[in-house]
Amino acid sequence: MTASLKNALRAGALLAALAAAGPLAAQEGASGTSFVEEFDTLDTGFWYVSDGWNNGAHQNCTWSKDQVAVSDGKLLLSFDAAPAGERDYACGEVQTRKRYGYGTYEVRMKTATGSGLNSAFFTYIGPADKKQHDEIDFEVLGKDTSRVQLNQYVAGKGGNEKLVPLPAPADAGFNDYAFVWQKDRLRYYVNGALVHEVTDPAALPVNAQKVFLSLWGSDTLTGWMGRFAFAGPTRLEVERVAFTAEGDACPFAGSVACLLN
């Protein structure tokens, strides 16, 4: 075998190894693969249900498994006056057990009603996972459901908020929210339309994260979330959530990933 042929074979093997590694390998800790969840059931092997604690003094409800249900192909996360733990209210949250990296994240949801409440679809990793706080957010604040707030945290630093108007109130019907996270940019979509793009490296998270869906309230964050005033039980309804890794096939008709691949 000639030296030139050996070099060519080595180069080919290297390229093949890089191709096999795929985009997820570039992010340490990314263990999840592409999925589409339509909530025929709640798979607790895939989803972890938060139960029995709160996220701090700012949160006026305790995460409760009793506020998490699946019915008619929807995930239902509720907020109700139900004393639990240290709080007079109970609320619902689920999170993936695995972590996900670069790709397309999508949800179809109808948000809860009520000032002082936060209906959220986001990714997060932090100190509890022995990582810096990185996060990518879609949040609808009950004080004004005509807009959705976008935000990112990088190493615990936020301040990247952007408010995007919606075609109709988020609590009046279902909307599709998506973001496409790549190494050098982050793009946000509402109902298939691009509404915001981030290219500043300082504002781009780098760590693989878990996917969260949550509904919670606050008595204290009035400047941001509005004055809390309980008017009865309410809920966040989710018809579908999906993740499509970079380079994977379009997962369903209408997916933002179909626009990219």
Short mmCIF file of C-alpha atoms in Angstrom, two decimals:
data_model
loop_
_atom_site.label_atom_id
_atom_site.label_comp_id
_atom_site.label_asym_id
_atom_site.label_seq_id
_atom_site.Cartn_x
_atom_site.Cartn_y
_atom_site.Cartn_z
CA MET A 1 0.00 0.00 0.00
CA THR A 2 1.44 3.37 -0.96
CA ALA A 3 1.90 6.20 1.54
CA SER A 4 -0.61 8.35 -0.34
CA LEU A 5 -3.25 5.62 -0.17
CA LYS A 6 -2.64 5.14 3.56
CA ASN A 7 -3.07 8.87 4.14
CA ALA A 8 -6.28 8.89 2.13
CA LEU A 9 -7.67 5.99 4.15
CA ARG A 10 -6.76 7.72 7.41
CA ALA A 11 -8.48 10.91 6.26
CA GLY A 12 -11.56 8.95 5.21
CA ALA A 13 -11.71 7.18 8.57
CA LEU A 14 -11.45 10.50 10.38
CA LEU A 15 -14.26 12.05 8.35
CA ALA A 16 -16.44 8.99 8.94
CA ALA A 17 -15.84 9.19 12.69
CA LEU A 18 -16.72 12.87 12.78
CA ALA A 19 -19.91 12.23 10.81
CA ALA A 20 -20.91 9.39 13.13
CA ALA A 21 -20.34 11.55 16.18
CA GLY A 22 -23.11 13.93 15.05
CA PRO A 23 -23.98 17.34 16.48
CA LEU A 24 -25.02 16.03 19.92
CA ALA A 25 -21.49 14.81 20.61
CA ALA A 26 -20.30 18.43 20.56
CA GLN A 27 -22.22 19.06 23.81
CA GLU A 28 -21.08 17.21 26.87
CA GLY A 29 -23.92 15.52 28.71
CA ALA A 30 -26.46 15.47 25.87
CA SER A 31 -28.15 12.08 26.22
CA GLY A 32 -31.58 12.57 24.60
CA THR A 33 -32.50 11.88 20.99
CA SER A 34 -35.28 13.23 18.78
CA PHE A 35 -38.82 12.66 20.06
CA VAL A 36 -42.45 13.66 19.49
CA GLU A 37 -44.70 13.48 22.57
CA GLU A 38 -48.46 13.68 22.02
CA PHE A 39 -49.49 12.64 25.54
CA ASP A 40 -51.61 9.58 24.92
CA THR A 41 -50.24 8.63 28.35
CA LEU A 42 -47.76 10.16 30.77
CA ASP A 43 -44.58 8.10 30.54
CA THR A 44 -42.87 8.67 33.89
CA GLY A 45 -39.83 6.83 32.59
CA PHE A 46 -39.41 9.72 30.16
CA TRP A 47 -40.94 12.57 32.20
CA TYR A 48 -40.08 13.38 35.79
CA VAL A 49 -43.05 14.87 37.68
CA SER A 50 -42.01 17.58 40.16
CA ASP A 51 -43.60 16.93 43.54
CA GLY A 52 -43.30 18.21 47.10
CA TRP A 53 -41.17 21.36 46.88
CA ASN A 54 -41.05 24.90 45.49
CA ASN A 55 -38.31 26.86 43.73
CA GLY A 56 -37.93 29.53 46.41
CA ALA A 57 -39.63 32.34 48.28
CA HIS A 58 -40.82 33.95 45.05
CA GLN A 59 -43.05 30.95 44.21
CA ASN A 60 -46.41 30.82 46.02
CA CYS A 61 -47.26 27.20 45.12
CA THR A 62 -45.81 23.77 45.82
CA TRP A 63 -45.12 21.44 42.91
CA SER A 64 -47.63 18.62 43.21
CA LYS A 65 -48.14 15.42 41.22
CA ASP A 66 -51.86 15.90 41.87
CA GLN A 67 -51.78 18.91 39.52
CA VAL A 68 -50.36 16.86 36.63
CA ALA A 69 -52.64 14.75 34.43
CA VAL A 70 -53.15 13.50 30.89
CA SER A 71 -56.61 13.55 29.30
CA ASP A 72 -57.86 13.39 25.69
CA GLY A 73 -54.35 13.57 24.29
CA LYS A 74 -53.32 16.60 26.34
CA LEU A 75 -50.97 17.18 29.23
CA LEU A 76 -52.80 19.24 31.88
CA LEU A 77 -50.77 21.26 34.39
CA SER A 78 -53.04 22.89 36.96
CA PHE A 79 -52.88 25.68 39.54
CA ASP A 80 -55.32 25.46 42.45
CA ALA A 81 -55.96 26.50 46.05
CA ALA A 82 -54.77 23.26 47.58
CA PRO A 83 -52.46 23.57 50.59
CA ALA A 84 -49.29 21.57 49.97
CA GLY A 85 -45.91 21.69 51.63
CA GLU A 86 -45.14 25.26 52.69
CA ARG A 87 -47.67 26.90 50.37
CA ASP A 88 -51.43 27.47 50.18
CA TYR A 89 -51.50 26.68 46.47
CA ALA A 90 -50.42 23.68 44.39
CA CYS A 91 -49.09 23.72 40.82
CA GLY A 92 -47.80 21.37 38.14
CA GLU A 93 -44.52 20.77 36.37
CA VAL A 94 -42.86 18.03 34.31
CA GLN A 95 -39.31 17.77 33.03
CA THR A 96 -37.47 15.30 30.84
CA ARG A 97 -35.15 12.88 32.53
CA LYS A 98 -32.61 13.23 29.72
CA ARG A 99 -30.73 16.28 28.44
CA TYR A 100 -30.89 17.64 24.91
CA GLY A 101 -28.55 19.68 22.76
CA TYR A 102 -28.64 21.59 19.49
CA GLY A 103 -31.81 21.16 17.48
CA THR A 104 -35.44 22.25 17.19
CA TYR A 105 -37.69 22.44 20.26
CA GLU A 106 -41.45 22.77 19.77
CA VAL A 107 -44.63 22.91 21.82
CA ARG A 108 -48.31 23.39 21.03
CA MET A 109 -50.05 24.79 24.10
CA LYS A 110 -52.88 26.86 25.54
CA THR A 111 -51.84 28.82 28.60
CA ALA A 112 -53.49 29.40 31.97
CA THR A 113 -55.54 32.47 32.89
CA GLY A 114 -54.79 34.77 35.80
CA SER A 115 -52.51 37.63 36.82
CA GLY A 116 -49.49 36.47 38.80
CA LEU A 117 -49.22 33.16 36.92
CA ASN A 118 -46.52 31.93 34.56
CA SER A 119 -47.14 29.29 31.86
CA ALA A 120 -43.75 28.16 30.60
CA PHE A 121 -42.03 25.96 28.02
CA PHE A 122 -38.28 26.06 28.50
CA THR A 123 -35.00 24.21 28.71
CA TYR A 124 -32.78 24.41 31.77
CA ILE A 125 -29.67 23.02 33.42
CA GLY A 126 -28.11 24.30 36.62
CA PRO A 127 -26.18 23.75 39.85
CA ALA A 128 -28.40 20.86 40.97
CA ASP A 129 -27.07 19.04 37.88
CA LYS A 130 -23.51 20.21 38.61
CA LYS A 131 -23.60 22.60 35.66
CA GLN A 132 -23.78 26.34 35.24
CA HIS A 133 -27.26 27.84 34.91
CA ASP A 134 -28.14 27.82 31.20
CA GLU A 135 -31.75 28.31 30.07
CA ILE A 136 -33.93 29.08 27.01
CA ASP A 137 -37.48 30.32 27.65
CA PHE A 138 -40.95 30.81 26.30
CA GLU A 139 -43.07 32.30 29.11
CA VAL A 140 -46.64 33.63 28.97
CA LEU A 141 -47.47 35.83 31.94
CA GLY A 142 -51.10 35.74 32.98
CA LYS A 143 -51.20 39.50 33.44
CA ASP A 144 -51.02 39.93 29.64
CA THR A 145 -51.67 36.85 27.54
CA SER A 146 -51.48 38.87 24.32
CA ARG A 147 -47.67 38.48 24.40
CA VAL A 148 -45.06 35.82 25.00
CA GLN A 149 -41.71 36.56 26.64
CA LEU A 150 -38.50 35.09 25.23
CA ASN A 151 -35.30 34.90 27.25
CA GLN A 152 -31.97 33.11 27.66
CA TYR A 153 -29.68 32.62 30.64
CA VAL A 154 -25.98 31.94 30.18
CA ALA A 155 -23.95 31.02 33.26
CA GLY A 156 -26.77 32.44 35.39
CA LYS A 157 -26.94 35.76 33.56
CA GLY A 158 -30.25 36.72 31.95
CA GLY A 159 -31.39 40.12 30.79
CA ASN A 160 -32.13 38.93 27.25
CA GLU A 161 -35.90 39.37 27.44
CA LYS A 162 -38.00 40.12 24.38
CA LEU A 163 -41.80 40.42 24.31
CA VAL A 164 -43.51 39.18 21.15
CA PRO A 165 -47.18 39.93 20.36
CA LEU A 166 -49.48 36.97 19.65
CA PRO A 167 -52.26 36.83 17.05
CA ALA A 168 -54.79 36.06 19.81
CA PRO A 169 -54.58 35.71 23.60
CA ALA A 170 -52.49 32.69 24.56
CA ASP A 171 -55.16 31.50 27.00
CA ALA A 172 -57.93 31.65 24.36
CA GLY A 173 -56.58 28.90 22.12
CA PHE A 174 -53.56 26.83 21.11
CA ASN A 175 -50.41 28.35 19.64
CA ASP A 176 -47.21 26.74 18.36
CA TYR A 177 -43.97 27.94 19.97
CA ALA A 178 -40.55 26.77 18.79
CA PHE A 179 -36.89 27.61 19.01
CA VAL A 180 -33.99 26.36 16.93
CA TRP A 181 -30.80 26.20 18.98
CA GLN A 182 -27.49 26.00 17.13
CA LYS A 183 -23.94 26.62 18.21
CA ASP A 184 -23.78 30.05 16.59
CA ARG A 185 -27.41 31.24 16.74
CA LEU A 186 -30.81 30.84 18.34
CA ARG A 187 -34.07 31.46 16.48
CA TYR A 188 -37.54 31.75 18.02
CA TYR A 189 -40.77 31.01 16.12
CA VAL A 190 -44.47 31.56 16.87
CA ASN A 191 -46.98 29.66 14.72
CA GLY A 192 -44.23 28.91 12.22
CA ALA A 193 -43.08 32.52 11.80
CA LEU A 194 -39.62 33.68 12.83
CA VAL A 195 -40.02 36.34 15.56
CA HIS A 196 -36.52 36.73 17.02
CA GLU A 197 -32.92 35.74 16.32
CA VAL A 198 -29.91 35.79 18.64
CA THR A 199 -26.33 35.62 17.35
CA ASP A 200 -24.36 37.28 20.17
CA PRO A 201 -22.11 34.51 21.57
CA ALA A 202 -22.49 35.95 25.08
CA ALA A 203 -26.26 35.36 24.90
CA LEU A 204 -26.11 31.77 23.58
CA PRO A 205 -26.31 28.88 26.08
CA VAL A 206 -23.81 26.08 25.53
CA ASN A 207 -24.77 23.26 27.91
CA ALA A 208 -27.19 20.43 27.11
CA GLN A 209 -30.44 20.93 29.02
CA LYS A 210 -33.64 19.25 30.18
CA VAL A 211 -37.01 20.19 28.68
CA PHE A 212 -39.59 21.65 31.11
CA LEU A 213 -43.30 22.46 31.04
CA SER A 214 -44.61 24.30 34.08
CA LEU A 215 -47.34 26.47 35.57
CA TRP A 216 -46.61 28.44 38.74
CA GLY A 217 -47.53 31.64 40.56
CA SER A 218 -45.98 34.42 42.61
CA ASP A 219 -47.18 36.86 45.27
CA THR A 220 -43.98 38.90 45.15
CA LEU A 221 -42.84 39.30 41.52
CA THR A 222 -45.61 41.80 40.83
CA GLY A 223 -43.53 44.05 38.58
CA TRP A 224 -42.88 41.19 36.21
CA MET A 225 -45.82 38.79 36.58
CA GLY A 226 -48.55 41.14 37.80
CA ARG A 227 -50.47 41.22 41.07
CA PHE A 228 -51.58 37.74 42.04
CA ALA A 229 -55.33 37.36 42.58
CA PHE A 230 -56.66 33.82 42.72
CA ALA A 231 -59.92 33.54 40.77
CA GLY A 232 -60.31 29.76 40.76
CA PRO A 233 -58.53 26.74 39.33
CA THR A 234 -56.82 27.17 35.97
CA ARG A 235 -54.50 25.09 33.83
CA LEU A 236 -51.91 24.96 31.07
CA GLU A 237 -52.86 22.53 28.30
CA VAL A 238 -50.22 20.94 26.05
CA GLU A 239 -51.12 19.00 22.90
CA ARG A 240 -47.60 18.21 21.74
CA VAL A 241 -43.96 18.76 22.57
CA ALA A 242 -41.08 17.69 20.33
CA PHE A 243 -37.32 17.81 19.93
CA THR A 244 -35.59 17.25 16.60
CA ALA A 245 -31.82 16.92 16.70
CA GLU A 246 -29.80 18.78 14.08
CA GLY A 247 -29.85 16.88 10.80
CA ASP A 248 -32.72 14.54 11.74
CA ALA A 249 -35.76 14.16 9.48
CA CYS A 250 -38.81 16.41 9.69
CA PRO A 251 -40.90 14.79 12.48
CA PHE A 252 -44.47 15.90 11.67
CA ALA A 253 -46.37 18.09 9.22
CA GLY A 254 -46.01 21.75 10.15
CA SER A 255 -42.89 21.28 12.25
CA VAL A 256 -40.40 24.14 12.15
CA ALA A 257 -37.76 21.46 11.56
CA CYS A 258 -39.39 20.88 8.15
CA LEU A 259 -38.45 24.43 7.18
CA LEU A 260 -34.79 23.77 7.98
CA ASN A 261 -34.11 20.28 6.62
#
